[in-house]
Amino acid sequence: MAEPTEAAQYAGCVHQLVEAFAVSQPDREAVTAGELSLSYAELNRRGNLLAHRLAGYRHSAPSIGILLPRSADFVIAALAVLKAGGSYLPLDVEYPTARLESMIAAAGCQLVVTTEALASRLAGTAVPLLTV
């Protein structure tokens, strides 16, 4: 029988796995995006900070859109949504605005996490935006 993988030692959801690694191996590299590298401790810390900001938008099982480029910020935002007890809809920055707005409406998103630069693309939606 094969030895369990390192991740198999931990049970739970993705955000719980990150928390477990942040405790057991805080300095281990978790995310690399371009020049930026985050340890599990730093990823968990940043995820917690954003999760606390998301708490003000918390409803039962909130659906949150994430309009960010593929980056460490996207990983942090996804982790934060999970920590806040929600679900997220990844929104591709390359999609046309009408498609993004349609996806947000169809998914019933109660909030979209994005950047200042991308926020203008969603000016026509009634959904609140949280810029990071």
GROMACS .gro file of N, CA, C and O in nm:
model
  528
    1MET      N    1   0.085  -0.118   0.000
    1MET     CA    2   0.000   0.000   0.000
    1MET      C    3   0.089   0.124   0.000
    1MET      O    4   0.187   0.131   0.073
    2ALA      N    5   0.055   0.220  -0.081
    2ALA     CA    6   0.135   0.341  -0.095
    2ALA      C    7   0.124   0.427   0.031
    2ALA      O    8   0.021   0.428   0.099
    3GLU      N    9   0.231   0.498   0.058
    3GLU     CA   10   0.232   0.593   0.170
    3GLU      C   11   0.138   0.709   0.137
    3GLU      O   12   0.131   0.752   0.022
    4PRO      N   13   0.066   0.761   0.236
    4PRO     CA   14  -0.021   0.875   0.207
    4PRO      C   15   0.063   0.998   0.172
    4PRO      O   16   0.173   1.014   0.223
    5THR      N   17   0.010   1.081   0.085
    5THR     CA   18   0.080   1.205   0.052
    5THR      C   19   0.078   1.296   0.172
    5THR      O   20  -0.001   1.278   0.265
    6GLU      N   21   0.164   1.396   0.168
    6GLU     CA   22   0.172   1.489   0.280
    6GLU      C   23   0.038   1.557   0.305
    6GLU      O   24  -0.006   1.569   0.419
    7ALA      N   25  -0.030   1.599   0.199
    7ALA     CA   26  -0.159   1.666   0.215
    7ALA      C   27  -0.265   1.572   0.270
    7ALA      O   28  -0.358   1.614   0.338
    8ALA      N   29  -0.252   1.441   0.244
    8ALA     CA   30  -0.351   1.345   0.290
    8ALA      C   31  -0.349   1.331   0.443
    8ALA      O   32  -0.442   1.278   0.501
    9GLN      N   33  -0.242   1.378   0.506
    9GLN     CA   34  -0.235   1.373   0.652
    9GLN      C   35  -0.340   1.465   0.715
    9GLN      O   36  -0.377   1.448   0.829
   10TYR      N   37  -0.383   1.563   0.639
   10TYR     CA   38  -0.475   1.663   0.690
   10TYR      C   39  -0.614   1.638   0.633
   10TYR      O   40  -0.630   1.611   0.516
   11ALA      N   41  -0.712   1.651   0.717
   11ALA     CA   42  -0.850   1.635   0.671
   11ALA      C   43  -0.917   1.771   0.674
   11ALA      O   44  -0.884   1.855   0.757
   12GLY      N   45  -1.009   1.791   0.585
   12GLY     CA   46  -1.084   1.915   0.589
   12GLY      C   47  -1.088   1.986   0.456
   12GLY      O   48  -1.046   1.934   0.353
   13CYS      N   49  -1.139   2.106   0.461
   13CYS     CA   50  -1.153   2.190   0.342
   13CYS      C   51  -1.020   2.258   0.309
   13CYS      O   52  -0.928   2.257   0.390
   14VAL      N   53  -1.014   2.318   0.193
   14VAL     CA   54  -0.891   2.382   0.147
   14VAL      C   55  -0.842   2.486   0.249
   14VAL      O   56  -0.724   2.489   0.282
   15HIS      N   57  -0.932   2.570   0.297
   15HIS     CA   58  -0.889   2.673   0.391
   15HIS      C   59  -0.838   2.612   0.522
   15HIS      O   60  -0.747   2.666   0.585
   16GLN      N   61  -0.891   2.497   0.560
   16GLN     CA   62  -0.842   2.430   0.680
   16GLN      C   63  -0.704   2.368   0.655
   16GLN      O   64  -0.620   2.366   0.745
   17LEU      N   65  -0.682   2.320   0.534
   17LEU     CA   66  -0.550   2.267   0.499
   17LEU      C   67  -0.445   2.378   0.502
   17LEU      O   68  -0.334   2.357   0.553
   18VAL      N   69  -0.478   2.493   0.448
   18VAL     CA   70  -0.385   2.606   0.451
   18VAL      C   71  -0.354   2.644   0.595
   18VAL      O   72  -0.237   2.666   0.631
   19GLU      N   73  -0.455   2.648   0.680
   19GLU     CA   74  -0.433   2.680   0.821
   19GLU      C   75  -0.343   2.576   0.888
   19GLU      O   76  -0.254   2.611   0.966
   20ALA      N   77  -0.365   2.448   0.857
   20ALA     CA   78  -0.282   2.342   0.915
   20ALA      C   79  -0.137   2.355   0.870
   20ALA      O   80  -0.045   2.343   0.952
   21PHE      N   81  -0.116   2.384   0.742
   21PHE     CA   82   0.021   2.403   0.693
   21PHE      C   83   0.083   2.530   0.752
   21PHE      O   84   0.203   2.535   0.776
   22ALA      N   85   0.002   2.633   0.774
   22ALA     CA   86   0.053   2.757   0.834
   22ALA      C   87   0.105   2.733   0.974
   22ALA      O   88   0.199   2.801   1.019
   23VAL      N   89   0.048   2.635   1.043
   23VAL     CA   90   0.094   2.601   1.178
   23VAL      C   91   0.213   2.505   1.172
   23VAL      O   92   0.314   2.526   1.238
   24SER      N   93   0.200   2.400   1.091
   24SER     CA   94   0.304   2.296   1.091
   24SER      C   95   0.427   2.332   1.007
   24SER      O   96   0.536   2.287   1.038
   25GLN      N   97   0.407   2.412   0.903
   25GLN     CA   98   0.519   2.448   0.815
   25GLN      C   99   0.504   2.593   0.770
   25GLN      O  100   0.486   2.620   0.651
   26PRO      N  101   0.509   2.687   0.864
   26PRO     CA  102   0.476   2.826   0.833
   26PRO      C  103   0.564   2.890   0.726
   26PRO      O  104   0.518   2.977   0.651
   27ASP      N  105   0.690   2.849   0.716
   27ASP     CA  106   0.782   2.913   0.623
   27ASP      C  107   0.786   2.847   0.486
   27ASP      O  108   0.851   2.895   0.395
   28ARG      N  109   0.714   2.738   0.471
   28ARG     CA  110   0.712   2.667   0.343
   28ARG      C  111   0.639   2.750   0.238
   28ARG      O  112   0.537   2.812   0.265
   29GLU      N  113   0.692   2.749   0.116
   29GLU     CA  114   0.633   2.826   0.007
   29GLU      C  115   0.496   2.770  -0.030
   29GLU      O  116   0.480   2.651  -0.055
   30ALA      N  117   0.396   2.859  -0.034
   30ALA     CA  118   0.259   2.819  -0.066
   30ALA      C  119   0.217   2.867  -0.204
   30ALA      O  120   0.151   2.794  -0.277
   31VAL      N  121   0.253   2.990  -0.238
   31VAL     CA  122   0.211   3.051  -0.364
   31VAL      C  123   0.329   3.126  -0.424
   31VAL      O  124   0.398   3.199  -0.354
   32THR      N  125   0.348   3.107  -0.553
   32THR     CA  126   0.446   3.185  -0.628
   32THR      C  127   0.376   3.242  -0.749
   32THR      O  128   0.312   3.169  -0.824
   33ALA      N  129   0.388   3.372  -0.766
   33ALA     CA  130   0.329   3.440  -0.881
   33ALA      C  131   0.427   3.547  -0.927
   33ALA      O  132   0.444   3.648  -0.859
   34GLY      N  133   0.492   3.521  -1.037
   34GLY     CA  134   0.594   3.614  -1.085
   34GLY      C  135   0.706   3.624  -0.984
   34GLY      O  136   0.763   3.523  -0.943
   35GLU      N  137   0.737   3.744  -0.941
   35GLU     CA  138   0.843   3.767  -0.843
   35GLU      C  139   0.798   3.744  -0.699
   35GLU      O  140   0.879   3.731  -0.610
   36LEU      N  141   0.667   3.739  -0.678
   36LEU     CA  142   0.611   3.727  -0.543
   36LEU      C  143   0.603   3.582  -0.499
   36LEU      O  144   0.558   3.495  -0.573
   37SER      N  145   0.646   3.558  -0.378
   37SER     CA  146   0.636   3.425  -0.317
   37SER      C  147   0.580   3.442  -0.177
   37SER      O  148   0.629   3.525  -0.100
   38LEU      N  149   0.476   3.365  -0.145
   38LEU     CA  150   0.415   3.372  -0.013
   38LEU      C  151   0.431   3.240   0.059
   38LEU      O  152   0.407   3.133   0.001
   39SER      N  153   0.467   3.247   0.186
   39SER     CA  154   0.471   3.128   0.270
   39SER      C  155   0.328   3.093   0.312
   39SER      O  156   0.236   3.174   0.297
   40TYR      N  157   0.311   2.973   0.368
   40TYR     CA  158   0.179   2.937   0.418
   40TYR      C  159   0.134   3.031   0.529
   40TYR      O  160   0.017   3.068   0.536
   41ALA      N  161   0.226   3.074   0.615
   41ALA     CA  162   0.190   3.166   0.722
   41ALA      C  163   0.141   3.298   0.666
   41ALA      O  164   0.039   3.353   0.712
   42GLU      N  165   0.210   3.351   0.565
   42GLU     CA  166   0.171   3.479   0.506
   42GLU      C  167   0.042   3.465   0.427
   42GLU      O  168  -0.045   3.553   0.432
   43LEU      N  169   0.026   3.358   0.352
   43LEU     CA  170  -0.098   3.334   0.278
   43LEU      C  171  -0.215   3.327   0.376
   43LEU      O  172  -0.320   3.389   0.353
   44ASN      N  173  -0.200   3.254   0.484
   44ASN     CA  174  -0.306   3.241   0.583
   44ASN      C  175  -0.337   3.375   0.649
   44ASN      O  176  -0.454   3.411   0.667
   45ARG      N  177  -0.233   3.453   0.680
   45ARG     CA  178  -0.252   3.584   0.743
   45ARG      C  179  -0.330   3.677   0.650
   45ARG      O  180  -0.427   3.740   0.691
   46ARG      N  181  -0.290   3.682   0.524
   46ARG     CA  182  -0.358   3.769   0.428
   46ARG      C  183  -0.501   3.721   0.401
   46ARG      O  184  -0.593   3.801   0.386
   47GLY      N  185  -0.519   3.590   0.397
   47GLY     CA  186  -0.654   3.536   0.381
   47GLY      C  187  -0.743   3.573   0.497
   47GLY      O  188  -0.860   3.608   0.479
   48ASN      N  189  -0.689   3.567   0.619
   48ASN     CA  190  -0.767   3.604   0.738
   48ASN      C  191  -0.806   3.752   0.734
   48ASN      O  192  -0.920   3.787   0.769
   49LEU      N  193  -0.713   3.839   0.694
   49LEU     CA  194  -0.742   3.982   0.688
   49LEU      C  195  -0.858   4.012   0.593
   49LEU      O  196  -0.950   4.085   0.626
   50LEU      N  197  -0.853   3.952   0.475
   50LEU     CA  198  -0.960   3.975   0.378
   50LEU      C  199  -1.090   3.908   0.423
   50LEU      O  200  -1.198   3.964   0.405
   51ALA      N  201  -1.081   3.792   0.486
   51ALA     CA  202  -1.202   3.724   0.536
   51ALA      C  203  -1.274   3.812   0.637
   51ALA      O  204  -1.399   3.817   0.639
   52HIS      N  205  -1.200   3.884   0.720
   52HIS     CA  206  -1.263   3.974   0.817
   52HIS      C  207  -1.333   4.089   0.747
   52HIS      O  208  -1.440   4.132   0.790
   53ARG      N  209  -1.274   4.138   0.637
   53ARG     CA  210  -1.340   4.244   0.559
   53ARG      C  211  -1.468   4.191   0.495
   53ARG      O  212  -1.567   4.262   0.484
   54LEU      N  213  -1.465   4.066   0.452
   54LEU     CA  214  -1.582   4.005   0.389
   54LEU      C  215  -1.694   3.979   0.488
   54LEU      O  216  -1.810   3.968   0.449
   55ALA      N  217  -1.661   3.970   0.615
   55ALA     CA  218  -1.761   3.937   0.717
   55ALA      C  219  -1.876   4.038   0.718
   55ALA      O  220  -1.989   4.002   0.750
   56GLY      N  221  -1.851   4.161   0.682
   56GLY     CA  222  -1.956   4.263   0.677
   56GLY      C  223  -2.059   4.236   0.568
   56GLY      O  224  -2.169   4.289   0.572
   57TYR      N  225  -2.025   4.153   0.471
   57TYR     CA  226  -2.115   4.121   0.361
   57TYR      C  227  -2.177   3.984   0.379
   57TYR      O  228  -2.241   3.932   0.291
   58ARG      N  229  -2.159   3.926   0.493
   58ARG     CA  230  -2.196   3.788   0.516
   58ARG      C  231  -2.347   3.769   0.523
   58ARG      O  232  -2.415   3.833   0.599
   59HIS      N  233  -2.394   3.682   0.441
   59HIS     CA  234  -2.531   3.636   0.444
   59HIS      C  235  -2.522   3.484   0.457
   59HIS      O  236  -2.413   3.430   0.464
   60SER      N  237  -2.633   3.416   0.457
   60SER     CA  238  -2.622   3.271   0.461
   60SER      C  239  -2.567   3.224   0.327
   60SER      O  240  -2.622   3.257   0.222
   61ALA      N  241  -2.457   3.154   0.331
   61ALA     CA  242  -2.388   3.102   0.212
   61ALA      C  243  -2.373   3.207   0.103
   61ALA      O  244  -2.428   3.194  -0.005
   62PRO      N  245  -2.299   3.315   0.132
   62PRO     CA  246  -2.286   3.420   0.032
   62PRO      C  247  -2.211   3.372  -0.092
   62PRO      O  248  -2.120   3.290  -0.085
   63SER      N  249  -2.251   3.427  -0.204
   63SER     CA  250  -2.184   3.402  -0.330
   63SER      C  251  -2.108   3.529  -0.365
   63SER      O  252  -2.166   3.637  -0.372
   64ILE      N  253  -1.977   3.516  -0.383
   64ILE     CA  254  -1.891   3.631  -0.406
   64ILE      C  255  -1.815   3.611  -0.536
   64ILE      O  256  -1.751   3.508  -0.556
   65GLY      N  257  -1.825   3.710  -0.623
   65GLY     CA  258  -1.748   3.707  -0.747
   65GLY      C  259  -1.606   3.755  -0.722
   65GLY      O  260  -1.584   3.841  -0.636
   66ILE      N  261  -1.512   3.697  -0.792
   66ILE     CA  262  -1.373   3.741  -0.782
   66ILE      C  263  -1.327   3.778  -0.923
   66ILE      O  264  -1.310   3.692  -1.009
   67LEU      N  265  -1.311   3.909  -0.945
   67LEU     CA  266  -1.263   3.961  -1.072
   67LEU      C  267  -1.121   4.013  -1.050
   67LEU      O  268  -1.099   4.130  -1.019
   68LEU      N  269  -1.027   3.922  -1.059
   68LEU     CA  270  -0.885   3.953  -1.042
   68LEU      C  271  -0.807   3.875  -1.146
   68LEU      O  272  -0.848   3.765  -1.185
   69PRO      N  273  -0.691   3.927  -1.187
   69PRO     CA  274  -0.608   3.847  -1.276
   69PRO      C  275  -0.555   3.725  -1.201
   69PRO      O  276  -0.558   3.720  -1.077
   70ARG      N  277  -0.509   3.628  -1.276
   70ARG     CA  278  -0.448   3.510  -1.213
   70ARG      C  279  -0.321   3.556  -1.142
   70ARG      O  280  -0.225   3.597  -1.206
   71SER      N  281  -0.327   3.551  -1.010
   71SER     CA  282  -0.220   3.610  -0.929
   71SER      C  283  -0.231   3.558  -0.786
   71SER      O  284  -0.325   3.487  -0.752
   72ALA      N  285  -0.135   3.599  -0.705
   72ALA     CA  286  -0.142   3.566  -0.562
   72ALA      C  287  -0.266   3.629  -0.500
   72ALA      O  288  -0.329   3.571  -0.412
   73ASP      N  289  -0.303   3.748  -0.547
   73ASP     CA  290  -0.423   3.814  -0.494
   73ASP      C  291  -0.548   3.731  -0.519
   73ASP      O  292  -0.638   3.727  -0.435
   74PHE      N  293  -0.556   3.663  -0.634
   74PHE     CA  294  -0.671   3.577  -0.661
   74PHE      C  295  -0.674   3.462  -0.560
   74PHE      O  296  -0.780   3.431  -0.505
   75VAL      N  297  -0.560   3.400  -0.534
   75VAL     CA  298  -0.554   3.289  -0.439
   75VAL      C  299  -0.595   3.338  -0.300
   75VAL      O  300  -0.672   3.271  -0.230
   76ILE      N  301  -0.546   3.454  -0.260
   76ILE     CA  302  -0.581   3.510  -0.129
   76ILE      C  303  -0.731   3.536  -0.122
   76ILE      O  304  -0.796   3.504  -0.022
   77ALA      N  305  -0.789   3.593  -0.228
   77ALA     CA  306  -0.932   3.623  -0.228
   77ALA      C  307  -1.015   3.495  -0.220
   77ALA      O  308  -1.112   3.488  -0.143
   78ALA      N  309  -0.978   3.394  -0.297
   78ALA     CA  310  -1.051   3.267  -0.293
   78ALA      C  311  -1.043   3.204  -0.154
   78ALA      O  312  -1.144   3.156  -0.100
   79LEU      N  313  -0.926   3.206  -0.095
   79LEU     CA  314  -0.907   3.153   0.040
   79LEU      C  315  -0.993   3.230   0.140
   79LEU      O  316  -1.060   3.170   0.225
   80ALA      N  317  -0.995   3.362   0.127
   80ALA     CA  318  -1.071   3.446   0.220
   80ALA      C  319  -1.221   3.417   0.211
   80ALA      O  320  -1.290   3.410   0.313
   81VAL      N  321  -1.271   3.398   0.090
   81VAL     CA  322  -1.414   3.368   0.073
   81VAL      C  323  -1.447   3.236   0.143
   81VAL      O  324  -1.548   3.226   0.213
   82LEU      N  325  -1.362   3.136   0.125
   82LEU     CA  326  -1.386   3.007   0.191
   82LEU      C  327  -1.381   3.022   0.343
   82LEU      O  328  -1.463   2.965   0.414
   83LYS      N  329  -1.285   3.101   0.392
   83LYS     CA  330  -1.274   3.123   0.536
   83LYS      C  331  -1.398   3.195   0.591
   83LYS      O  332  -1.439   3.172   0.704
   84ALA      N  333  -1.459   3.280   0.508
   84ALA     CA  334  -1.578   3.355   0.551
   84ALA      C  335  -1.705   3.271   0.536
   84ALA      O  336  -1.814   3.318   0.567
   85GLY      N  337  -1.692   3.149   0.487
   85GLY     CA  338  -1.807   3.059   0.478
   85GLY      C  339  -1.887   3.074   0.350
   85GLY      O  340  -2.001   3.028   0.343
   86GLY      N  341  -1.828   3.137   0.249
   86GLY     CA  342  -1.901   3.159   0.125
   86GLY      C  343  -1.852   3.071   0.012
   86GLY      O  344  -1.771   2.980   0.031
   87SER      N  345  -1.906   3.100  -0.104
   87SER     CA  346  -1.860   3.036  -0.227
   87SER      C  347  -1.821   3.148  -0.322
   87SER      O  348  -1.869   3.260  -0.312
   88TYR      N  349  -1.731   3.115  -0.415
   88TYR     CA  350  -1.687   3.220  -0.507
   88TYR      C  351  -1.707   3.180  -0.652
   88TYR      O  352  -1.707   3.063  -0.686
   89LEU      N  353  -1.724   3.283  -0.732
   89LEU     CA  354  -1.737   3.269  -0.876
   89LEU      C  355  -1.615   3.335  -0.938
   89LEU      O  356  -1.600   3.457  -0.930
   90PRO      N  357  -1.524   3.257  -0.998
   90PRO     CA  358  -1.408   3.320  -1.064
   90PRO      C  359  -1.454   3.389  -1.192
   90PRO      O  360  -1.524   3.329  -1.274
   91LEU      N  361  -1.419   3.514  -1.206
   91LEU     CA  362  -1.456   3.594  -1.322
   91LEU      C  363  -1.330   3.627  -1.401
   91LEU      O  364  -1.239   3.692  -1.348
   92ASP      N  365  -1.325   3.585  -1.524
   92ASP     CA  366  -1.206   3.605  -1.608
   92ASP      C  367  -1.199   3.751  -1.652
   92ASP      O  368  -1.295   3.804  -1.710
   93VAL      N  369  -1.087   3.815  -1.627
   93VAL     CA  370  -1.070   3.956  -1.663
   93VAL      C  371  -1.076   3.979  -1.814
   93VAL      O  372  -1.095   4.092  -1.858
   94GLU      N  373  -1.063   3.874  -1.892
   94GLU     CA  374  -1.067   3.885  -2.038
   94GLU      C  375  -1.211   3.884  -2.092
   94GLU      O  376  -1.232   3.918  -2.208
   95TYR      N  377  -1.308   3.845  -2.012
   95TYR     CA  378  -1.446   3.840  -2.058
   95TYR      C  379  -1.499   3.981  -2.084
   95TYR      O  380  -1.464   4.075  -2.012
   96PRO      N  381  -1.590   3.994  -2.180
   96PRO     CA  382  -1.654   4.125  -2.202
   96PRO      C  383  -1.740   4.162  -2.080
   96PRO      O  384  -1.791   4.075  -2.009
   97THR      N  385  -1.757   4.291  -2.060
   97THR     CA  386  -1.833   4.340  -1.945
   97THR      C  387  -1.973   4.281  -1.939
   97THR      O  388  -2.020   4.241  -1.832
   98ALA      N  389  -2.041   4.274  -2.052
   98ALA     CA  390  -2.179   4.220  -2.053
   98ALA      C  391  -2.181   4.076  -2.003
   98ALA      O  392  -2.272   4.035  -1.930
   99ARG      N  393  -2.081   3.998  -2.040
   99ARG     CA  394  -2.075   3.859  -1.994
   99ARG      C  395  -2.050   3.853  -1.844
   99ARG      O  396  -2.111   3.773  -1.773
  100LEU      N  397  -1.960   3.937  -1.794
  100LEU     CA  398  -1.932   3.941  -1.650
  100LEU      C  399  -2.059   3.977  -1.573
  100LEU      O  400  -2.093   3.911  -1.474
  101GLU      N  401  -2.129   4.080  -1.619
  101GLU     CA  402  -2.251   4.123  -1.551
  101GLU      C  403  -2.357   4.013  -1.553
  101GLU      O  404  -2.426   3.991  -1.453
  102SER      N  405  -2.367   3.942  -1.663
  102SER     CA  406  -2.463   3.832  -1.674
  102SER      C  407  -2.428   3.719  -1.578
  102SER      O  408  -2.516   3.663  -1.511
  103MET      N  409  -2.300   3.685  -1.570
  103MET     CA  410  -2.256   3.578  -1.479
  103MET      C  411  -2.282   3.616  -1.334
  103MET      O  412  -2.328   3.533  -1.254
  104ILE      N  413  -2.252   3.741  -1.299
  104ILE     CA  414  -2.272   3.789  -1.162
  104ILE      C  415  -2.420   3.780  -1.124
  104ILE      O  416  -2.455   3.733  -1.015
  105ALA      N  417  -2.506   3.822  -1.215
  105ALA     CA  418  -2.651   3.817  -1.190
  105ALA      C  419  -2.700   3.673  -1.179
  105ALA      O  420  -2.775   3.639  -1.088
  106ALA      N  421  -2.657   3.588  -1.272
  106ALA     CA  422  -2.703   3.448  -1.273
  106ALA      C  423  -2.659   3.373  -1.147
  106ALA      O  424  -2.732   3.288  -1.097
  107ALA      N  425  -2.541   3.406  -1.097
  107ALA     CA  426  -2.489   3.338  -0.977
  107ALA      C  427  -2.544   3.398  -0.848
  107ALA      O  428  -2.524   3.343  -0.740
  108GLY      N  429  -2.610   3.512  -0.859
  108GLY     CA  430  -2.664   3.577  -0.740
  108GLY      C  431  -2.555   3.630  -0.649
  108GLY      O  432  -2.570   3.630  -0.526
  109CYS      N  433  -2.447   3.678  -0.708
  109CYS     CA  434  -2.336   3.731  -0.627
  109CYS      C  435  -2.383   3.849  -0.544
  109CYS      O  436  -2.457   3.936  -0.593
  110GLN      N  437  -2.341   3.851  -0.420
  110GLN     CA  438  -2.377   3.960  -0.329
  110GLN      C  439  -2.264   4.061  -0.316
  110GLN      O  440  -2.282   4.166  -0.255
  111LEU      N  441  -2.150   4.029  -0.378
  111LEU     CA  442  -2.032   4.114  -0.369
  111LEU      C  443  -1.935   4.067  -0.476
  111LEU      O  444  -1.933   3.949  -0.511
  112VAL      N  445  -1.852   4.160  -0.526
  112VAL     CA  446  -1.743   4.122  -0.617
  112VAL      C  447  -1.614   4.181  -0.561
  112VAL      O  448  -1.607   4.300  -0.529
  113VAL      N  449  -1.513   4.096  -0.547
  113VAL     CA  450  -1.379   4.139  -0.505
  113VAL      C  451  -1.301   4.167  -0.632
  113VAL      O  452  -1.294   4.082  -0.722
  114THR      N  453  -1.243   4.286  -0.641
  114THR     CA  454  -1.170   4.325  -0.761
  114THR      C  455  -1.065   4.430  -0.725
  114THR      O  456  -1.040   4.455  -0.608
  115THR      N  457  -1.005   4.490  -0.826
  115THR     CA  458  -0.908   4.598  -0.805
  115THR      C  459  -0.971   4.729  -0.848
  115THR      O  460  -1.072   4.730  -0.919
  116GLU      N  461  -0.910   4.840  -0.810
  116GLU     CA  462  -0.956   4.972  -0.854
  116GLU      C  463  -0.958   4.978  -1.006
  116GLU      O  464  -1.052   5.029  -1.066
  117ALA      N  465  -0.854   4.926  -1.069
  117ALA     CA  466  -0.841   4.932  -1.215
  117ALA      C  467  -0.953   4.856  -1.286
  117ALA      O  468  -0.999   4.897  -1.391
  118LEU      N  469  -0.998   4.745  -1.228
  118LEU     CA  470  -1.101   4.662  -1.292
  118LEU      C  471  -1.242   4.701  -1.248
  118LEU      O  472  -1.339   4.664  -1.314
  119ALA      N  473  -1.255   4.775  -1.141
  119ALA     CA  474  -1.387   4.809  -1.087
  119ALA      C  475  -1.473   4.885  -1.188
  119ALA      O  476  -1.594   4.866  -1.193
  120SER      N  477  -1.411   4.968  -1.269
  120SER     CA  478  -1.487   5.047  -1.367
  120SER      C  479  -1.560   4.959  -1.468
  120SER      O  480  -1.661   4.998  -1.524
  121ARG      N  481  -1.510   4.837  -1.489
  121ARG     CA  482  -1.576   4.745  -1.582
  121ARG      C  483  -1.712   4.701  -1.530
  121ARG      O  484  -1.794   4.654  -1.607
  122LEU      N  485  -1.734   4.712  -1.399
  122LEU     CA  486  -1.860   4.666  -1.340
  122LEU      C  487  -1.946   4.782  -1.290
  122LEU      O  488  -2.031   4.764  -1.204
  123ALA      N  489  -1.925   4.898  -1.346
  123ALA     CA  490  -1.999   5.017  -1.303
  123ALA      C  491  -2.149   5.002  -1.324
  123ALA      O  492  -2.229   5.064  -1.255
  124GLY      N  493  -2.190   4.915  -1.417
  124GLY     CA  494  -2.332   4.898  -1.446
  124GLY      C  495  -2.404   4.798  -1.357
  124GLY      O  496  -2.523   4.779  -1.371
  125THR      N  497  -2.333   4.734  -1.265
  125THR     CA  498  -2.399   4.636  -1.179
  125THR      C  499  -2.439   4.702  -1.047
  125THR      O  500  -2.377   4.798  -1.003
  126ALA      N  501  -2.540   4.647  -0.984
  126ALA     CA  502  -2.585   4.698  -0.854
  126ALA      C  503  -2.512   4.626  -0.740
  126ALA      O  504  -2.531   4.661  -0.624
  127VAL      N  505  -2.430   4.529  -0.772
  127VAL     CA  506  -2.360   4.450  -0.671
  127VAL      C  507  -2.245   4.534  -0.613
  127VAL      O  508  -2.169   4.595  -0.688
  128PRO      N  509  -2.232   4.539  -0.480
  128PRO     CA  510  -2.121   4.611  -0.421
  128PRO      C  511  -1.987   4.554  -0.463
  128PRO      O  512  -1.974   4.433  -0.485
  129LEU      N  513  -1.886   4.639  -0.472
  129LEU     CA  514  -1.751   4.598  -0.507
  129LEU      C  515  -1.660   4.620  -0.388
  129LEU      O  516  -1.668   4.723  -0.321
  130LEU      N  517  -1.573   4.526  -0.362
  130LEU     CA  518  -1.471   4.539  -0.259
  130LEU      C  519  -1.337   4.537  -0.332
  130LEU      O  520  -1.301   4.436  -0.393
  131THR      N  521  -1.266   4.648  -0.328
  131THR     CA  522  -1.138   4.655  -0.399
  131THR      C  523  -1.024   4.615  -0.307
  131THR      O  524  -1.024   4.648  -0.189
  132VAL      N  525  -0.933   4.540  -0.364
  132VAL     CA  526  -0.815   4.494  -0.290
  132VAL      C  527  -0.689   4.544  -0.358
  132VAL      O  528  -0.692   4.579  -0.475
   0.00000   0.00000   0.00000
